[in-house]
PDB file of C-alpha atoms in Angstrom:
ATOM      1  CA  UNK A   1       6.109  90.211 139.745  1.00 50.00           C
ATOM      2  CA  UNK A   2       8.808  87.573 138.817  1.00 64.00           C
ATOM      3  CA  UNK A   3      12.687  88.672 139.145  1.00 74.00           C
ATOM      4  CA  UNK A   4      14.323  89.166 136.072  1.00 77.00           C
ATOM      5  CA  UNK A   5      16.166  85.762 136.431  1.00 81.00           C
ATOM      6  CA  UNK A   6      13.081  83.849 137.463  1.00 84.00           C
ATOM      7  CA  UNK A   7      11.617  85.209 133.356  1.00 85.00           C
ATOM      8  CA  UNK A   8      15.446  84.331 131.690  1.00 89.00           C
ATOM      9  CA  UNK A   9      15.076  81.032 133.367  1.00 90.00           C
ATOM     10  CA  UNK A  10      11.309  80.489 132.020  1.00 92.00           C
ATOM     11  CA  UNK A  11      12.132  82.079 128.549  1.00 92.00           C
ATOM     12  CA  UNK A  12      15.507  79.470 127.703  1.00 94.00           C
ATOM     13  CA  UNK A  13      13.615  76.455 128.975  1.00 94.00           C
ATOM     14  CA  UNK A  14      10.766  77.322 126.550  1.00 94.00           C
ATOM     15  CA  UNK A  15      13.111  78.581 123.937  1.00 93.00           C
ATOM     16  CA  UNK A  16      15.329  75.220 123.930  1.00 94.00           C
ATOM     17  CA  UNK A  17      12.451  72.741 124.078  1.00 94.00           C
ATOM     18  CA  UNK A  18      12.889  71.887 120.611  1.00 92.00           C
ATOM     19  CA  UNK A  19      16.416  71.247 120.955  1.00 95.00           C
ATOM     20  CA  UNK A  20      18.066  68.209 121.291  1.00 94.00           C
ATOM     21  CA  UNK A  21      19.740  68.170 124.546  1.00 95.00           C
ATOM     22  CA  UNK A  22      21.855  65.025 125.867  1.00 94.00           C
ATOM     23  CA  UNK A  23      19.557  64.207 129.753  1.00 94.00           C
ATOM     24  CA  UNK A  24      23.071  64.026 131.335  1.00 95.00           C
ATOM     25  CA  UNK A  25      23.344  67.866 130.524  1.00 95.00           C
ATOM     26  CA  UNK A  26      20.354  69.599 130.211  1.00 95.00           C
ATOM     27  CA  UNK A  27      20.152  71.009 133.622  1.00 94.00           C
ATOM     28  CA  UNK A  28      23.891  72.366 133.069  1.00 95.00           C
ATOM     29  CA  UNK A  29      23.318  73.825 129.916  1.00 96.00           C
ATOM     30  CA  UNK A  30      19.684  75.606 130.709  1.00 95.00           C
ATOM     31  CA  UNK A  31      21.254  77.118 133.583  1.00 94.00           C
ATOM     32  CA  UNK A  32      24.164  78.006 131.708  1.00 95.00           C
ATOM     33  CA  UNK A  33      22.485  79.748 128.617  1.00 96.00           C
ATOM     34  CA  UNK A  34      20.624  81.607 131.280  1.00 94.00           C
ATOM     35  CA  UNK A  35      23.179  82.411 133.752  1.00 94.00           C
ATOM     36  CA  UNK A  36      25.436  83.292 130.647  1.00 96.00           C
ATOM     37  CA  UNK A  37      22.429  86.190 130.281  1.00 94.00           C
ATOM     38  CA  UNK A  38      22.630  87.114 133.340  1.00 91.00           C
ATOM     39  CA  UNK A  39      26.174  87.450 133.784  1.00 92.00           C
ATOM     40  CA  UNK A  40      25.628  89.462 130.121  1.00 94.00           C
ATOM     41  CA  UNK A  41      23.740  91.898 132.346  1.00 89.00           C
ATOM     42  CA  UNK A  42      26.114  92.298 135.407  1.00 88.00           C
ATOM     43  CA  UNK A  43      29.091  92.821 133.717  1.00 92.00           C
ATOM     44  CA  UNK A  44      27.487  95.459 131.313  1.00 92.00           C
ATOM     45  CA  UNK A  45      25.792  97.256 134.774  1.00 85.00           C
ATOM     46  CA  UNK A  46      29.595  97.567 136.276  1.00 87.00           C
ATOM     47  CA  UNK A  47      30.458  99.277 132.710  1.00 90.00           C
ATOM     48  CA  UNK A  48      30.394 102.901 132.497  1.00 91.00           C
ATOM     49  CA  UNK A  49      28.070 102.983 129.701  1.00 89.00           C
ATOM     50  CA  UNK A  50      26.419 100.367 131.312  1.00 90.00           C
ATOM     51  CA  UNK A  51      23.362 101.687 132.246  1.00 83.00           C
ATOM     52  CA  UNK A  52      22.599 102.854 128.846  1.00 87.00           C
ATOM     53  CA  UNK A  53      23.117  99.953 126.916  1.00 91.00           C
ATOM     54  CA  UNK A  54      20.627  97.549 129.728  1.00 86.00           C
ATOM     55  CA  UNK A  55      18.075 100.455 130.006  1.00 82.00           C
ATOM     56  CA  UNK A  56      17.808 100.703 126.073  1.00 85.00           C
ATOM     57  CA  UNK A  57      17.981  97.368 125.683  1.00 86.00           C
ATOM     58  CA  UNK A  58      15.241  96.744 128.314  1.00 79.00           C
ATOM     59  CA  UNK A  59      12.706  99.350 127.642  1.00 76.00           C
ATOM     60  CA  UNK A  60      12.864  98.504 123.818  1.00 80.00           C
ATOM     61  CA  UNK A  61      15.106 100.943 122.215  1.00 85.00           C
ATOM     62  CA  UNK A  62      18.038  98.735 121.296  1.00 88.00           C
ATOM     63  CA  UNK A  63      17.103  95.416 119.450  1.00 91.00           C
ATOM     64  CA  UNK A  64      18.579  92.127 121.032  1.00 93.00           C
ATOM     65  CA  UNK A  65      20.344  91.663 117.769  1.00 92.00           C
ATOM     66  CA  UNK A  66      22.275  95.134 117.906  1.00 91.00           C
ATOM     67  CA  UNK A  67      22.858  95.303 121.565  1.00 94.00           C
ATOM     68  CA  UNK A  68      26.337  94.385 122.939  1.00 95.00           C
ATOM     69  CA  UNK A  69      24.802  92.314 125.627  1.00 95.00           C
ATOM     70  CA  UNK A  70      23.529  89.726 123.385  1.00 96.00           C
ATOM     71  CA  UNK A  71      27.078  89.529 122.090  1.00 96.00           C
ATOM     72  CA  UNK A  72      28.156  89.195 125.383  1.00 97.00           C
ATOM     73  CA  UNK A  73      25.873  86.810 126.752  1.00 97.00           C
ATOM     74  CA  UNK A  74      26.663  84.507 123.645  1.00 97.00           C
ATOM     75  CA  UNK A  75      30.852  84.657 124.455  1.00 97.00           C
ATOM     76  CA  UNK A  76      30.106  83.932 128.084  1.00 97.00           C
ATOM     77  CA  UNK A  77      27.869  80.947 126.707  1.00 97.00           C
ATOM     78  CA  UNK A  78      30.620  79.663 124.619  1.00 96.00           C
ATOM     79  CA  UNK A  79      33.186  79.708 126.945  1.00 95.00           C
ATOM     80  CA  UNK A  80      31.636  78.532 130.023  1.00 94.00           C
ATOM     81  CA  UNK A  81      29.444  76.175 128.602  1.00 96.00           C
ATOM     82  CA  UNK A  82      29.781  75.002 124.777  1.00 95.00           C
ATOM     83  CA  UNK A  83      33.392  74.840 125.888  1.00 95.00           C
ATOM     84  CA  UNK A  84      33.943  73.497 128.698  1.00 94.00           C
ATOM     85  CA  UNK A  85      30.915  71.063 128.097  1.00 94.00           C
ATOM     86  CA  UNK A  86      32.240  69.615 125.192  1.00 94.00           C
ATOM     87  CA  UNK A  87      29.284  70.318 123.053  1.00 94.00           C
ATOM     88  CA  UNK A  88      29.262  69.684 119.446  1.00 94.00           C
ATOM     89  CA  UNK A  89      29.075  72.680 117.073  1.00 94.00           C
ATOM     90  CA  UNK A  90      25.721  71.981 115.909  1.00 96.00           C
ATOM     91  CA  UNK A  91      24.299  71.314 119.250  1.00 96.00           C
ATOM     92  CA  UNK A  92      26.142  74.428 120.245  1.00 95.00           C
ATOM     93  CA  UNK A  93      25.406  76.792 117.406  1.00 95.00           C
ATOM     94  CA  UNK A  94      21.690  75.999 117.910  1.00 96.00           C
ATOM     95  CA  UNK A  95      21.774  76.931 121.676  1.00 96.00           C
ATOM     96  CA  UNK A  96      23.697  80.051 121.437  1.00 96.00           C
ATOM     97  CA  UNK A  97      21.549  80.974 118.199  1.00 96.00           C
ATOM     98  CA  UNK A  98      18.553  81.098 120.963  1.00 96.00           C
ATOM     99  CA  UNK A  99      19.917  84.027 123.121  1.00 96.00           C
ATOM    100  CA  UNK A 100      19.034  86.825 120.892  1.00 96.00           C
ATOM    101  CA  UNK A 101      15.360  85.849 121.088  1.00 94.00           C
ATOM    102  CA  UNK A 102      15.625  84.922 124.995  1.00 94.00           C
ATOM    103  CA  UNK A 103      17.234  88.690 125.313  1.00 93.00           C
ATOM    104  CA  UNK A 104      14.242  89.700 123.171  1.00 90.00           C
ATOM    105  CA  UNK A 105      12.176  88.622 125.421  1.00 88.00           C
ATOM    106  CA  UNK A 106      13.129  91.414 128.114  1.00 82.00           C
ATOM    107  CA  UNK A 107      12.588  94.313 125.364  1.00 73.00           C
ATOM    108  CA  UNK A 108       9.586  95.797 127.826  1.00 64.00           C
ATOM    109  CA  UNK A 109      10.297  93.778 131.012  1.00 66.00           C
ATOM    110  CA  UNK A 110      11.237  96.751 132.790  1.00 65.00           C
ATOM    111  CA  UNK A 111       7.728  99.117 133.270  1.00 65.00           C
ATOM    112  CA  UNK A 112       7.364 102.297 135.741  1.00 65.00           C
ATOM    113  CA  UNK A 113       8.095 100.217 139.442  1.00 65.00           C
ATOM    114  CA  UNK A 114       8.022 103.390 141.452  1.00 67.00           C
ATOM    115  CA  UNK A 115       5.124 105.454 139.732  1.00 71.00           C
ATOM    116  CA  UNK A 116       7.114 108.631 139.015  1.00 74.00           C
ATOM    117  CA  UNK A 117       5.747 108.135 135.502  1.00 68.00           C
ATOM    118  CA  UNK A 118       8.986 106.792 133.615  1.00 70.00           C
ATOM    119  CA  UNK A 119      11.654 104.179 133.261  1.00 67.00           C
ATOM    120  CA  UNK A 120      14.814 104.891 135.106  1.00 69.00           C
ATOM    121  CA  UNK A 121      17.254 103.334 137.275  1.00 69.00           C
ATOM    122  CA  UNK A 122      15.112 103.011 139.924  1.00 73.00           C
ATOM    123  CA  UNK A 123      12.703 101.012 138.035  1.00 69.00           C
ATOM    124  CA  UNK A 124      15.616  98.804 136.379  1.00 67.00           C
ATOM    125  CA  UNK A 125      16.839  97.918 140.035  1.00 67.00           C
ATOM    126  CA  UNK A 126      13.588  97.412 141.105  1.00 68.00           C
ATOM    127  CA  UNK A 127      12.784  94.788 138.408  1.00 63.00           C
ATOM    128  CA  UNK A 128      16.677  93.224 139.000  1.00 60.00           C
ATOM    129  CA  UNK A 129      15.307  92.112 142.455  1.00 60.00           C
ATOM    130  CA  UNK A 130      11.833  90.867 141.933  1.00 57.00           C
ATOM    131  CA  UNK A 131      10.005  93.969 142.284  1.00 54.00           C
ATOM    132  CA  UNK A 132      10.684  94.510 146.128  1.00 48.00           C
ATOM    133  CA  UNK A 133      12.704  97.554 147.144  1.00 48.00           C
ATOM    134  CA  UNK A 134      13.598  95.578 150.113  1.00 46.00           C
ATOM    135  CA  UNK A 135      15.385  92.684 148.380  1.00 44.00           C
ATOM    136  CA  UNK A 136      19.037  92.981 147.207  1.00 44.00           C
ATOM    137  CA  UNK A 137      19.593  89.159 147.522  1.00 43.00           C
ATOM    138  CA  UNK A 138      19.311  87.047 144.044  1.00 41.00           C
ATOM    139  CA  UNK A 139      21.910  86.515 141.789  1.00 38.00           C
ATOM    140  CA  UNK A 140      21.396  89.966 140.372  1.00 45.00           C
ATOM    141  CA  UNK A 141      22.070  91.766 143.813  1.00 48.00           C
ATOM    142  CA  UNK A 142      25.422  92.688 143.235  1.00 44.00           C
ATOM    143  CA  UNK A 143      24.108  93.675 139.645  1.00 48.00           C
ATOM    144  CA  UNK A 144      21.786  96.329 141.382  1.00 46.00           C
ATOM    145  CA  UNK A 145      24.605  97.067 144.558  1.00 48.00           C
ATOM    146  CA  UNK A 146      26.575  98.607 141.272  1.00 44.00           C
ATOM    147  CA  UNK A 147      23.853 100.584 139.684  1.00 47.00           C
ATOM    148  CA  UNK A 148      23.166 102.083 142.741  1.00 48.00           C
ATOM    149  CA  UNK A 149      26.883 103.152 143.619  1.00 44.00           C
ATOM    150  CA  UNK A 150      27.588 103.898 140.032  1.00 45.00           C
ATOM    151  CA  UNK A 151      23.835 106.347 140.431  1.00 45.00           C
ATOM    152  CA  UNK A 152      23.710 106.992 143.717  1.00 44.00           C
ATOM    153  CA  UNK A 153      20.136 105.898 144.091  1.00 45.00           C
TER     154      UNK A 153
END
């Protein structure tokens, strides 16, 4: 199975084909819309609620346009990259308009990993690190080292 990041990463190339992108910057802004997800995802695991909000969002329950991870994932994406980039608005409304339908895309990512016969944290961490219980590395591993503390699992 492919990590989580390894399916952002496939999902905003795909998504932003149609778009425009300046050759100079399309490597920096791909990896930014999808590392902007990411980073979406590991700040809302370290959250208190954050659990919650990635397993409903993951398993289907939460729409990408409701959930505050999409909301997040869109500020990182402005600051770190529309920003700091330089990008016009319209170039940079149409890229940020993608990451509710990249975040979409993960509505039913997560499945039962450990076959106990349901989706829980186990399963989320599990899909965080490629499917392998033995992996914590990935850009995601601290992502799962705080589920796991905040779970004890």
């Amino acid at each position: 199975m492919a990590s989580i990041t390894d399916f952002i990463l496939k999902q905003t190339t795909s998504q932003a084909s149609g778009i425009n992108i300046p050759a100079n910057l399309k490597n920096q802004v791909l990896g930014g819309l999808s590392n902007s997800i990411i980073g979406s995802l590991t700040q809302t695991a370290s959250q208190p609620s954050g659990f919650d909000q990635i397993k409903e969002l993951l398993t289907g329950k939460t729409s990408a346009a409701a959930s505050p991870i999409t909301g997040l994932a869109t500020n990182l994406f402005s600051q770190n990259i529309i920003q700091k980039l330089g990008l016009d608005s319209k170039l940079g409304g149409a890229l940020s308009a993608l990451i509710p339908g990249i975040v979409g895309k993960l509505s039913g990512f997560i499945k039962d990993q450990d076959g106990d016969g349901d989706v829980d944290i186990n399963d989320i961490i599990l899909s965080l690190k490629g499917g392998n219980a033995k992996s914590g590395s990935g850009i995601l591993g601290a992502a799962t080292s705080i589920l796991g503390g905040l779970f004890k699992k």
